[in-house]
Amino acid sequence: MKSERSKRLFQIANSLLPGGVNSPVRAFKAVGGNPLFIERAKGSRLYDVDGNVFIDYVLSWGPMILGHTHPEVTKAIKEAVSKGTSYGAPTEKEILLARLIKKAFPSIEKVRMVNSGTEATMSAIRAARGFTKRDKIIKFEGCYHGHADGLLAKAGSGAATLGIPDSPGVPEDYARNTITIPFNNIKVFKETVNRHRKDLAAVIVEPVAGNIGCVLPAPGFLEALREETERNEIVLIFDEVMTGFRVSYGGAQSFYKIKPDITCLGKVIGGGLPVGAYGGKKEIMSIIAPEGPVYQAGTLSGNPIAMTAGIATLTELAKKGTYEKLNKTAEMIEHGLKDASKRAGIKTRFYRAGTMFCTYFTDCEVIDYSTAKSSDTVKFGNFFRKMLNRGIYIAPSQFEAGFLSLSHSAADINKTIISAYNSFLEIK
Ligand SMILES: *Cc1c(COP(=O)(O)O)cnc(C)c1O
């Protein structure tokens, strides 16, 4: 694999950007080597500046569920750009995207658009605190809710990859209001609610924990969150930034049939442009300015180009048969990877929710952050490099989910499974 140009660009980038990147996990630190600089992408393929081609399972960390440069999305964006890129005044596009979101997520009665998942979760928590007039929140170990202060405690994703448990720069006063407990542990959750219920504004959770790989909710776990929060008038926030329009069209809440009070969205709803959103019960959302006193704003929020990309993406996804097709591809990869690891005689655990999935190099059932960490990350690093050399681009970290798109063909999946089998044999 040639990588001269990527290497040179990374050297220059390092002199200009911290770590040479604008988001930590991109730097390949956990797996070694240099990140690839990308020139273009189409469908399931990524093309780097050295002329290498890869089948892409990162998909911009989730958003590109239709595949890259989807013709309808690209066309819509081009048309929108010719009408101006930002006005700072309302447009009809904001209504259209809000309608599509509301239709897919019946728990969302009113929604506010923002520019990232981080803004969505940060603002949702502010709304919950304003609404309940309480300060404390519960989050779960390994769940990542963006990089806002107070949400970075045991936060998974890049923090897990780089072994940063709690970020410096977050005042203790902020972190004190965040109670962190293990994912999937109903007993500890109930005890914690009992102890703090008078002070708890919100419980925030990734209904499928996708920032420590792919950890599924144990039977009864999400139900327990719903029951306890309802009983104690605590706001239940589902962070569906990753799972929204990914686990199913209506997200994890439709798949697991649980209605949260507030839902956070991002990634897929921007179709590859910077968009986030948070929405939920009317009485809670009415606390947001200018309807209510809780302030939250954005110069570029509801940006017409970003709204256009989101509308085009959700419109494609809403077409009949889309999720059947996505699920069929996902079943192929699941059966193929499980079978390949068995034939190669390597111990792995595979988990999947819709089109997000993860292979852990462990013998232990993965149910939370500590069991996810039992995965052999040295083996993962070797696997990652072998796959990259075979033209398969997976996330450069054990603690990130893999993603599939509508553009991944049966031939793509077959090539991936054969590559995985050979890589498993070489690293075991
Ligand atoms: C990606 C992600 C975020 C943060 O979104 P950004 O757009 O990167 O700020 C928040 N929550 C979850 C569950 C995510 O996967």
GROMACS .gro file of C-alpha atoms and ligand atoms in nm:
model
  443
    1MET     CA    1   0.000   0.000   0.000
    2LYS     CA    2   0.145   0.337  -0.100
    3SER     CA    3   0.117   0.606   0.165
    4GLU     CA    4   0.382   0.867   0.081
    5ARG     CA    5   0.143   1.157   0.021
    6SER     CA    6  -0.069   1.084   0.329
    7LYS     CA    7   0.249   1.068   0.537
    8ARG     CA    8   0.372   1.401   0.404
    9LEU     CA    9   0.036   1.571   0.458
   10PHE     CA   10   0.020   1.435   0.813
   11GLN     CA   11   0.363   1.586   0.887
   12ILE     CA   12   0.246   1.928   0.766
   13ALA     CA   13  -0.088   1.891   0.948
   14ASN     CA   14   0.099   1.817   1.271
   15SER     CA   15   0.269   2.155   1.253
   16LEU     CA   16  -0.068   2.330   1.222
   17LEU     CA   17  -0.331   2.124   1.408
   18PRO     CA   18  -0.305   1.958   1.752
   19GLY     CA   19  -0.210   1.599   1.673
   20GLY     CA   20  -0.254   1.677   1.303
   21VAL     CA   21  -0.632   1.628   1.314
   22ASN     CA   22  -0.955   1.803   1.407
   23SER     CA   23  -1.101   1.508   1.601
   24PRO     CA   24  -0.881   1.274   1.808
   25VAL     CA   25  -0.962   0.919   1.690
   26ARG     CA   26  -0.884   1.015   1.329
   27ALA     CA   27  -0.513   1.019   1.417
   28PHE     CA   28  -0.475   0.635   1.430
   29LYS     CA   29  -0.299   0.667   1.767
   30ALA     CA   30  -0.453   0.350   1.911
   31VAL     CA   31  -0.357   0.133   1.612
   32GLY     CA   32  -0.026   0.294   1.517
   33GLY     CA   33   0.076   0.435   1.181
   34ASN     CA   34  -0.041   0.747   1.001
   35PRO     CA   35  -0.396   0.842   0.913
   36LEU     CA   36  -0.494   0.833   0.548
   37PHE     CA   37  -0.581   1.161   0.383
   38ILE     CA   38  -0.893   1.123   0.173
   39GLU     CA   39  -0.941   1.274  -0.170
   40ARG     CA   40  -1.294   1.165  -0.255
   41ALA     CA   41  -1.560   0.904  -0.187
   42LYS     CA   42  -1.838   0.736  -0.380
   43GLY     CA   43  -2.091   0.475  -0.270
   44SER     CA   44  -1.915   0.229  -0.039
   45ARG     CA   45  -1.568   0.343  -0.154
   46LEU     CA   46  -1.311   0.578  -0.010
   47TYR     CA   47  -1.022   0.704  -0.229
   48ASP     CA   48  -0.709   0.838  -0.059
   49VAL     CA   49  -0.447   1.084  -0.188
   50ASP     CA   50  -0.205   0.799  -0.274
   51GLY     CA   51  -0.453   0.634  -0.510
   52ASN     CA   52  -0.564   0.356  -0.272
   53VAL     CA   53  -0.928   0.244  -0.273
   54PHE     CA   54  -1.107   0.111   0.036
   55ILE     CA   55  -1.446  -0.038   0.121
   56ASP     CA   56  -1.558   0.205   0.392
   57TYR     CA   57  -1.711   0.084   0.720
   58VAL     CA   58  -1.657   0.414   0.903
   59LEU     CA   59  -1.891   0.619   0.684
   60SER     CA   60  -1.788   0.946   0.846
   61TRP     CA   61  -1.854   0.773   1.184
   62GLY     CA   62  -2.215   0.699   1.095
   63PRO     CA   63  -2.384   0.970   0.889
   64MET     CA   64  -2.336   0.830   0.536
   65ILE     CA   65  -2.604   0.559   0.558
   66LEU     CA   66  -2.693   0.600   0.189
   67GLY     CA   67  -2.327   0.569   0.089
   68HIS     CA   68  -2.105   0.857  -0.023
   69THR     CA   69  -2.208   1.114  -0.287
   70HIS     CA   70  -2.560   0.975  -0.320
   71PRO     CA   71  -2.695   1.125  -0.647
   72GLU     CA   72  -3.020   1.263  -0.495
   73VAL     CA   73  -2.847   1.417  -0.196
   74THR     CA   74  -2.570   1.567  -0.409
   75LYS     CA   75  -2.822   1.713  -0.653
   76ALA     CA   76  -3.031   1.866  -0.373
   77ILE     CA   77  -2.725   2.021  -0.208
   78LYS     CA   78  -2.607   2.174  -0.538
   79GLU     CA   79  -2.948   2.328  -0.601
   80ALA     CA   80  -2.966   2.464  -0.246
   81VAL     CA   81  -2.618   2.620  -0.263
   82SER     CA   82  -2.715   2.828  -0.566
   83LYS     CA   83  -2.984   2.999  -0.354
   84GLY     CA   84  -2.748   3.114  -0.079
   85THR     CA   85  -2.574   2.929   0.199
   86SER     CA   86  -2.711   3.098   0.513
   87TYR     CA   87  -2.961   3.372   0.599
   88GLY     CA   88  -3.001   3.370   0.977
   89ALA     CA   89  -3.377   3.379   0.921
   90PRO     CA   90  -3.633   3.097   0.909
   91THR     CA   91  -3.679   2.883   0.597
   92GLU     CA   92  -3.940   2.624   0.501
   93LYS     CA   93  -3.666   2.358   0.498
   94GLU     CA   94  -3.653   2.364   0.880
   95ILE     CA   95  -4.023   2.273   0.886
   96LEU     CA   96  -3.973   1.993   0.634
   97LEU     CA   97  -3.689   1.831   0.828
   98ALA     CA   98  -3.874   1.875   1.160
   99ARG     CA   99  -4.178   1.700   1.009
  100LEU     CA  100  -3.972   1.406   0.884
  101ILE     CA  101  -3.808   1.371   1.227
  102LYS     CA  102  -4.139   1.393   1.412
  103LYS     CA  103  -4.298   1.134   1.186
  104ALA     CA  104  -4.015   0.888   1.247
  105PHE     CA  105  -4.002   0.961   1.623
  106PRO     CA  106  -4.353   0.996   1.768
  107SER     CA  107  -4.201   1.080   2.110
  108ILE     CA  108  -4.078   1.408   1.959
  109GLU     CA  109  -4.354   1.668   1.965
  110LYS     CA  110  -4.129   1.969   1.920
  111VAL     CA  111  -3.770   1.979   1.799
  112ARG     CA  112  -3.482   2.231   1.798
  113MET     CA  113  -3.210   2.208   1.530
  114VAL     CA  114  -2.846   2.258   1.631
  115ASN     CA  115  -2.512   2.198   1.458
  116SER     CA  116  -2.375   1.882   1.621
  117GLY     CA  117  -2.455   1.592   1.848
  118THR     CA  118  -2.256   1.759   2.124
  119GLU     CA  119  -2.480   2.065   2.112
  120ALA     CA  120  -2.790   1.844   2.110
  121THR     CA  121  -2.703   1.654   2.431
  122MET     CA  122  -2.566   1.962   2.607
  123SER     CA  123  -2.883   2.157   2.531
  124ALA     CA  124  -3.114   1.865   2.615
  125ILE     CA  125  -2.958   1.847   2.962
  126ARG     CA  126  -2.995   2.221   3.009
  127ALA     CA  127  -3.363   2.190   2.914
  128ALA     CA  128  -3.410   1.901   3.158
  129ARG     CA  129  -3.244   2.102   3.437
  130GLY     CA  130  -3.452   2.408   3.360
  131PHE     CA  131  -3.767   2.200   3.351
  132THR     CA  132  -3.710   2.002   3.673
  133LYS     CA  133  -3.519   2.276   3.859
  134ARG     CA  134  -3.269   2.007   3.965
  135ASP     CA  135  -2.899   1.975   3.880
  136LYS     CA  136  -2.777   1.616   3.892
  137ILE     CA  137  -2.773   1.374   3.600
  138ILE     CA  138  -2.702   1.003   3.566
  139LYS     CA  139  -2.493   0.881   3.275
  140PHE     CA  140  -2.358   0.534   3.203
  141GLU     CA  141  -1.993   0.430   3.184
  142GLY     CA  142  -1.871   0.416   2.826
  143CYS     CA  143  -2.165   0.609   2.686
  144TYR     CA  144  -2.043   0.907   2.485
  145HIS     CA  145  -2.265   1.213   2.465
  146GLY     CA  146  -2.033   1.457   2.291
  147HIS     CA  147  -1.760   1.663   2.456
  148ALA     CA  148  -1.953   1.912   2.669
  149ASP     CA  149  -1.822   1.969   3.024
  150GLY     CA  150  -1.990   1.735   3.266
  151LEU     CA  151  -2.055   1.470   3.001
  152LEU     CA  152  -1.693   1.368   2.964
  153ALA     CA  153  -1.683   1.143   3.271
  154LYS     CA  154  -1.604   0.784   3.160
  155ALA     CA  155  -1.714   0.882   2.815
  156GLY     CA  156  -1.613   0.601   2.575
  157SER     CA  157  -1.521   0.674   2.213
  158GLY     CA  158  -1.199   0.874   2.174
  159ALA     CA  159  -1.160   0.895   2.551
  160ALA     CA  160  -1.173   0.514   2.578
  161THR     CA  161  -0.945   0.474   2.277
  162LEU     CA  162  -0.683   0.707   2.418
  163GLY     CA  163  -0.727   0.594   2.780
  164ILE     CA  164  -0.839   0.936   2.905
  165PRO     CA  165  -1.085   0.854   3.186
  166ASP     CA  166  -1.187   1.208   3.271
  167SER     CA  167  -1.069   1.508   3.077
  168PRO     CA  168  -0.853   1.775   3.240
  169GLY     CA  169  -1.007   2.117   3.190
  170VAL     CA  170  -1.347   2.013   3.325
  171PRO     CA  171  -1.403   2.188   3.662
  172GLU     CA  172  -1.482   1.954   3.947
  173ASP     CA  173  -1.795   2.157   4.014
  174TYR     CA  174  -1.936   2.045   3.679
  175ALA     CA  175  -1.834   1.683   3.709
  176ARG     CA  176  -1.984   1.666   4.060
  177ASN     CA  177  -2.331   1.684   3.913
  178THR     CA  178  -2.268   1.385   3.686
  179ILE     CA  179  -2.323   1.046   3.847
  180THR     CA  180  -2.169   0.768   3.640
  181ILE     CA  181  -2.284   0.406   3.681
  182PRO     CA  182  -2.240   0.083   3.479
  183PHE     CA  183  -2.452   0.024   3.167
  184ASN     CA  184  -2.702  -0.265   3.189
  185ASN     CA  185  -2.695  -0.287   3.571
  186ILE     CA  186  -3.057  -0.243   3.678
  187LYS     CA  187  -2.985  -0.294   4.050
  188VAL     CA  188  -2.720  -0.023   4.073
  189PHE     CA  189  -2.940   0.208   3.866
  190LYS     CA  190  -3.239   0.170   4.100
  191GLU     CA  191  -3.024   0.221   4.409
  192THR     CA  192  -2.869   0.535   4.259
  193VAL     CA  193  -3.207   0.682   4.168
  194ASN     CA  194  -3.334   0.610   4.518
  195ARG     CA  195  -3.038   0.783   4.678
  196HIS     CA  196  -3.048   1.097   4.459
  197ARG     CA  197  -3.404   1.120   4.332
  198LYS     CA  198  -3.473   1.463   4.482
  199ASP     CA  199  -3.173   1.609   4.295
  200LEU     CA  200  -3.193   1.426   3.963
  201ALA     CA  201  -3.285   1.629   3.655
  202ALA     CA  202  -3.215   1.365   3.393
  203VAL     CA  203  -3.094   1.020   3.303
  204ILE     CA  204  -2.909   1.018   2.971
  205VAL     CA  205  -2.830   0.697   2.784
  206GLU     CA  206  -2.725   0.563   2.446
  207PRO     CA  207  -2.999   0.297   2.410
  208VAL     CA  208  -2.740   0.088   2.222
  209ALA     CA  209  -2.394   0.181   2.349
  210GLY     CA  210  -2.211   0.250   2.024
  211ASN     CA  211  -1.911   0.437   2.157
  212ILE     CA  212  -1.755   0.132   2.322
  213GLY     CA  213  -1.818  -0.077   2.010
  214CYS     CA  214  -2.175  -0.208   2.005
  215VAL     CA  215  -2.324  -0.304   2.341
  216LEU     CA  216  -2.689  -0.406   2.335
  217PRO     CA  217  -2.930  -0.317   2.617
  218ALA     CA  218  -2.999  -0.623   2.835
  219PRO     CA  219  -3.364  -0.733   2.849
  220GLY     CA  220  -3.547  -0.504   3.091
  221PHE     CA  221  -3.273  -0.241   3.118
  222LEU     CA  222  -3.434   0.033   2.906
  223GLU     CA  223  -3.773  -0.056   3.059
  224ALA     CA  224  -3.628  -0.003   3.408
  225LEU     CA  225  -3.491   0.337   3.305
  226ARG     CA  226  -3.834   0.436   3.176
  227GLU     CA  227  -4.022   0.316   3.485
  228GLU     CA  228  -3.792   0.467   3.748
  229THR     CA  229  -3.760   0.806   3.575
  230GLU     CA  230  -4.134   0.830   3.522
  231ARG     CA  231  -4.205   0.744   3.886
  232ASN     CA  232  -3.963   1.009   4.012
  233GLU     CA  233  -4.039   1.278   3.749
  234ILE     CA  234  -3.686   1.264   3.611
  235VAL     CA  235  -3.637   1.345   3.242
  236LEU     CA  236  -3.531   1.039   3.040
  237ILE     CA  237  -3.300   1.140   2.754
  238PHE     CA  238  -3.221   0.892   2.477
  239ASP     CA  239  -2.906   0.997   2.298
  240GLU     CA  240  -2.987   0.859   1.953
  241VAL     CA  241  -2.722   1.065   1.773
  242MET     CA  242  -2.576   0.737   1.645
  243THR     CA  243  -2.876   0.501   1.662
  244GLY     CA  244  -3.137   0.739   1.514
  245PHE     CA  245  -3.234   0.629   1.159
  246ARG     CA  246  -2.962   0.362   1.199
  247VAL     CA  247  -3.093   0.084   1.428
  248SER     CA  248  -3.426   0.136   1.250
  249TYR     CA  249  -3.594   0.434   1.079
  250GLY     CA  250  -3.744   0.528   1.417
  251GLY     CA  251  -3.417   0.464   1.599
  252ALA     CA  252  -3.358   0.237   1.897
  253GLN     CA  253  -3.674   0.365   2.071
  254SER     CA  254  -3.891   0.227   1.794
  255PHE     CA  255  -3.693  -0.100   1.785
  256TYR     CA  256  -3.711  -0.152   2.164
  257LYS     CA  257  -4.051   0.018   2.202
  258ILE     CA  258  -3.957   0.266   2.477
  259LYS     CA  259  -4.065   0.630   2.470
  260PRO     CA  260  -3.810   0.872   2.618
  261ASP     CA  261  -3.897   1.229   2.718
  262ILE     CA  262  -3.624   1.387   2.506
  263THR     CA  263  -3.435   1.242   2.210
  264CYS     CA  264  -3.102   1.370   2.077
  265LEU     CA  265  -3.023   1.324   1.710
  266GLY     CA  266  -2.729   1.399   1.480
  267LYS     CA  267  -2.514   1.208   1.232
  268VAL     CA  268  -2.765   1.058   0.979
  269ILE     CA  269  -3.010   1.352   1.002
  270GLY     CA  270  -2.747   1.582   0.848
  271GLY     CA  271  -2.670   1.356   0.552
  272GLY     CA  272  -2.299   1.435   0.594
  273LEU     CA  273  -2.339   1.802   0.688
  274PRO     CA  274  -2.313   1.939   1.044
  275VAL     CA  275  -2.658   1.893   1.202
  276GLY     CA  276  -2.786   1.792   1.543
  277ALA     CA  277  -3.133   1.812   1.695
  278TYR     CA  278  -3.305   1.757   2.026
  279GLY     CA  279  -3.676   1.720   2.077
  280GLY     CA  280  -3.943   1.565   2.290
  281LYS     CA  281  -4.251   1.637   2.494
  282LYS     CA  282  -4.412   1.972   2.422
  283GLU     CA  283  -4.421   2.074   2.787
  284ILE     CA  284  -4.046   2.020   2.823
  285MET     CA  285  -3.946   2.175   2.490
  286SER     CA  286  -4.157   2.483   2.566
  287ILE     CA  287  -3.899   2.579   2.825
  288ILE     CA  288  -3.654   2.665   2.542
  289ALA     CA  289  -3.617   3.033   2.439
  290PRO     CA  290  -3.794   3.220   2.290
  291GLU     CA  291  -4.096   3.021   2.415
  292GLY     CA  292  -3.946   2.979   2.761
  293PRO     CA  293  -3.655   3.102   2.972
  294VAL     CA  294  -3.387   2.838   2.898
  295TYR     CA  295  -3.145   2.997   2.651
  296GLN     CA  296  -3.005   2.809   2.354
  297ALA     CA  297  -2.917   2.958   2.014
  298GLY     CA  298  -2.703   2.916   1.700
  299THR     CA  299  -2.589   3.146   1.417
  300LEU     CA  300  -2.595   2.857   1.169
  301SER     CA  301  -2.866   2.643   1.333
  302GLY     CA  302  -3.118   2.516   1.077
  303ASN     CA  303  -2.872   2.605   0.800
  304PRO     CA  304  -3.049   2.565   0.463
  305ILE     CA  305  -2.777   2.350   0.300
  306ALA     CA  306  -2.757   2.121   0.603
  307MET     CA  307  -3.139   2.096   0.622
  308THR     CA  308  -3.146   2.010   0.250
  309ALA     CA  309  -2.895   1.727   0.292
  310GLY     CA  310  -3.096   1.595   0.588
  311ILE     CA  311  -3.428   1.612   0.405
  312ALA     CA  312  -3.286   1.437   0.097
  313THR     CA  313  -3.128   1.165   0.313
  314LEU     CA  314  -3.438   1.094   0.523
  315THR     CA  315  -3.657   1.101   0.211
  316GLU     CA  316  -3.443   0.830   0.052
  317LEU     CA  317  -3.443   0.629   0.374
  318ALA     CA  318  -3.823   0.649   0.402
  319LYS     CA  319  -3.866   0.470   0.068
  320LYS     CA  320  -4.016   0.124   0.084
  321GLY     CA  321  -3.777  -0.164   0.131
  322THR     CA  322  -3.477   0.046   0.239
  323TYR     CA  323  -3.439  -0.102   0.585
  324GLU     CA  324  -3.513  -0.455   0.460
  325LYS     CA  325  -3.222  -0.412   0.221
  326LEU     CA  326  -2.996  -0.263   0.491
  327ASN     CA  327  -3.085  -0.548   0.727
  328LYS     CA  328  -3.010  -0.811   0.464
  329THR     CA  329  -2.662  -0.665   0.413
  330ALA     CA  330  -2.617  -0.651   0.791
  331GLU     CA  331  -2.715  -1.018   0.829
  332MET     CA  332  -2.463  -1.111   0.560
  333ILE     CA  333  -2.182  -0.937   0.744
  334GLU     CA  334  -2.291  -1.086   1.077
  335HIS     CA  335  -2.302  -1.446   0.954
  336GLY     CA  336  -1.987  -1.400   0.746
  337LEU     CA  337  -1.772  -1.252   1.022
  338LYS     CA  338  -1.890  -1.498   1.288
  339ASP     CA  339  -1.825  -1.789   1.054
  340ALA     CA  340  -1.483  -1.653   0.946
  341SER     CA  341  -1.365  -1.617   1.305
  342LYS     CA  342  -1.486  -1.970   1.390
  343ARG     CA  343  -1.312  -2.122   1.086
  344ALA     CA  344  -0.994  -1.928   1.163
  345GLY     CA  345  -1.007  -2.053   1.522
  346ILE     CA  346  -0.988  -1.710   1.686
  347LYS     CA  347  -1.199  -1.614   1.986
  348THR     CA  348  -1.423  -1.317   1.909
  349ARG     CA  349  -1.761  -1.181   2.014
  350PHE     CA  350  -1.980  -1.012   1.754
  351TYR     CA  351  -2.273  -0.779   1.828
  352ARG     CA  352  -2.509  -0.593   1.597
  353ALA     CA  353  -2.805  -0.356   1.614
  354GLY     CA  354  -2.943  -0.283   1.267
  355THR     CA  355  -2.649  -0.163   1.058
  356MET     CA  356  -2.410  -0.091   1.344
  357PHE     CA  357  -2.185  -0.372   1.467
  358CYS     CA  358  -1.865  -0.463   1.646
  359THR     CA  359  -1.625  -0.758   1.669
  360TYR     CA  360  -1.444  -0.781   2.004
  361PHE     CA  361  -1.132  -0.994   2.048
  362THR     CA  362  -1.244  -1.151   2.372
  363ASP     CA  363  -1.391  -1.469   2.511
  364CYS     CA  364  -1.617  -1.279   2.748
  365GLU     CA  365  -1.978  -1.166   2.694
  366VAL     CA  366  -1.969  -0.787   2.639
  367ILE     CA  367  -2.240  -0.614   2.841
  368ASP     CA  368  -2.079  -0.288   2.961
  369TYR     CA  369  -1.763  -0.076   2.958
  370SER     CA  370  -1.550  -0.308   3.173
  371THR     CA  371  -1.632  -0.621   2.970
  372ALA     CA  372  -1.573  -0.424   2.646
  373LYS     CA  373  -1.228  -0.342   2.780
  374SER     CA  374  -1.152  -0.717   2.807
  375SER     CA  375  -1.098  -0.710   2.430
  376ASP     CA  376  -0.737  -0.762   2.320
  377THR     CA  377  -0.658  -0.423   2.166
  378VAL     CA  378  -0.316  -0.537   2.043
  379LYS     CA  379  -0.492  -0.805   1.838
  380PHE     CA  380  -0.740  -0.545   1.720
  381GLY     CA  381  -0.456  -0.316   1.607
  382ASN     CA  382  -0.302  -0.601   1.407
  383PHE     CA  383  -0.641  -0.686   1.258
  384PHE     CA  384  -0.697  -0.322   1.165
  385ARG     CA  385  -0.364  -0.300   0.976
  386LYS     CA  386  -0.418  -0.632   0.794
  387MET     CA  387  -0.764  -0.520   0.685
  388LEU     CA  388  -0.640  -0.179   0.571
  389ASN     CA  389  -0.373  -0.345   0.358
  390ARG     CA  390  -0.646  -0.556   0.200
  391GLY     CA  391  -0.850  -0.248   0.111
  392ILE     CA  392  -1.098  -0.259   0.400
  393TYR     CA  393  -1.130   0.062   0.603
  394ILE     CA  394  -1.262  -0.001   0.956
  395ALA     CA  395  -1.253   0.246   1.245
  396PRO     CA  396  -0.900   0.278   1.390
  397SER     CA  397  -1.023   0.178   1.737
  398GLN     CA  398  -1.170  -0.129   1.905
  399PHE     CA  399  -1.419   0.099   2.079
  400GLU     CA  400  -1.603   0.226   1.772
  401ALA     CA  401  -1.895   0.065   1.590
  402GLY     CA  402  -1.874  -0.042   1.228
  403PHE     CA  403  -2.141   0.093   0.993
  404LEU     CA  404  -2.306  -0.029   0.674
  405SER     CA  405  -2.467   0.173   0.398
  406LEU     CA  406  -2.723   0.114   0.128
  407SER     CA  407  -2.430   0.122  -0.119
  408HIS     CA  408  -2.251  -0.181   0.024
  409SER     CA  409  -2.300  -0.462  -0.230
  410ALA     CA  410  -2.293  -0.838  -0.179
  411ALA     CA  411  -1.954  -0.835  -0.355
  412ASP     CA  412  -1.826  -0.576  -0.104
  413ILE     CA  413  -1.940  -0.792   0.186
  414ASN     CA  414  -1.787  -1.108   0.036
  415LYS     CA  415  -1.454  -0.936  -0.016
  416THR     CA  416  -1.469  -0.810   0.343
  417ILE     CA  417  -1.543  -1.155   0.485
  418ILE     CA  418  -1.259  -1.321   0.290
  419SER     CA  419  -1.024  -1.041   0.402
  420ALA     CA  420  -1.137  -1.085   0.763
  421TYR     CA  421  -1.083  -1.463   0.748
  422ASN     CA  422  -0.728  -1.422   0.617
  423SER     CA  423  -0.654  -1.144   0.868
  424PHE     CA  424  -0.791  -1.355   1.158
  425LEU     CA  425  -0.563  -1.643   1.054
  426GLU     CA  426  -0.258  -1.414   1.046
  427ILE     CA  427  -0.314  -1.249   1.385
  428LYS     CA  428  -0.446  -1.530   1.605
  429LIG     C1  429  -2.126   1.114   1.777
  429LIG     C2  430  -2.205   1.116   1.899
  429LIG     C3  431  -2.225   1.236   1.972
  429LIG     C4  432  -2.155   1.364   1.939
  429LIG     O1  433  -2.192   1.414   1.814
  429LIG     P1  434  -2.094   1.522   1.744
  429LIG     O2  435  -2.170   1.560   1.621
  429LIG     O3  436  -1.966   1.450   1.717
  429LIG     O4  437  -2.077   1.635   1.838
  429LIG     C5  438  -2.309   1.232   2.081
  429LIG     N1  439  -2.371   1.119   2.118
  429LIG     C6  440  -2.353   1.003   2.051
  429LIG     C7  441  -2.427   0.881   2.095
  429LIG     C8  442  -2.268   0.998   1.941
  429LIG     O5  443  -2.249   0.881   1.879
   0.00000   0.00000   0.00000
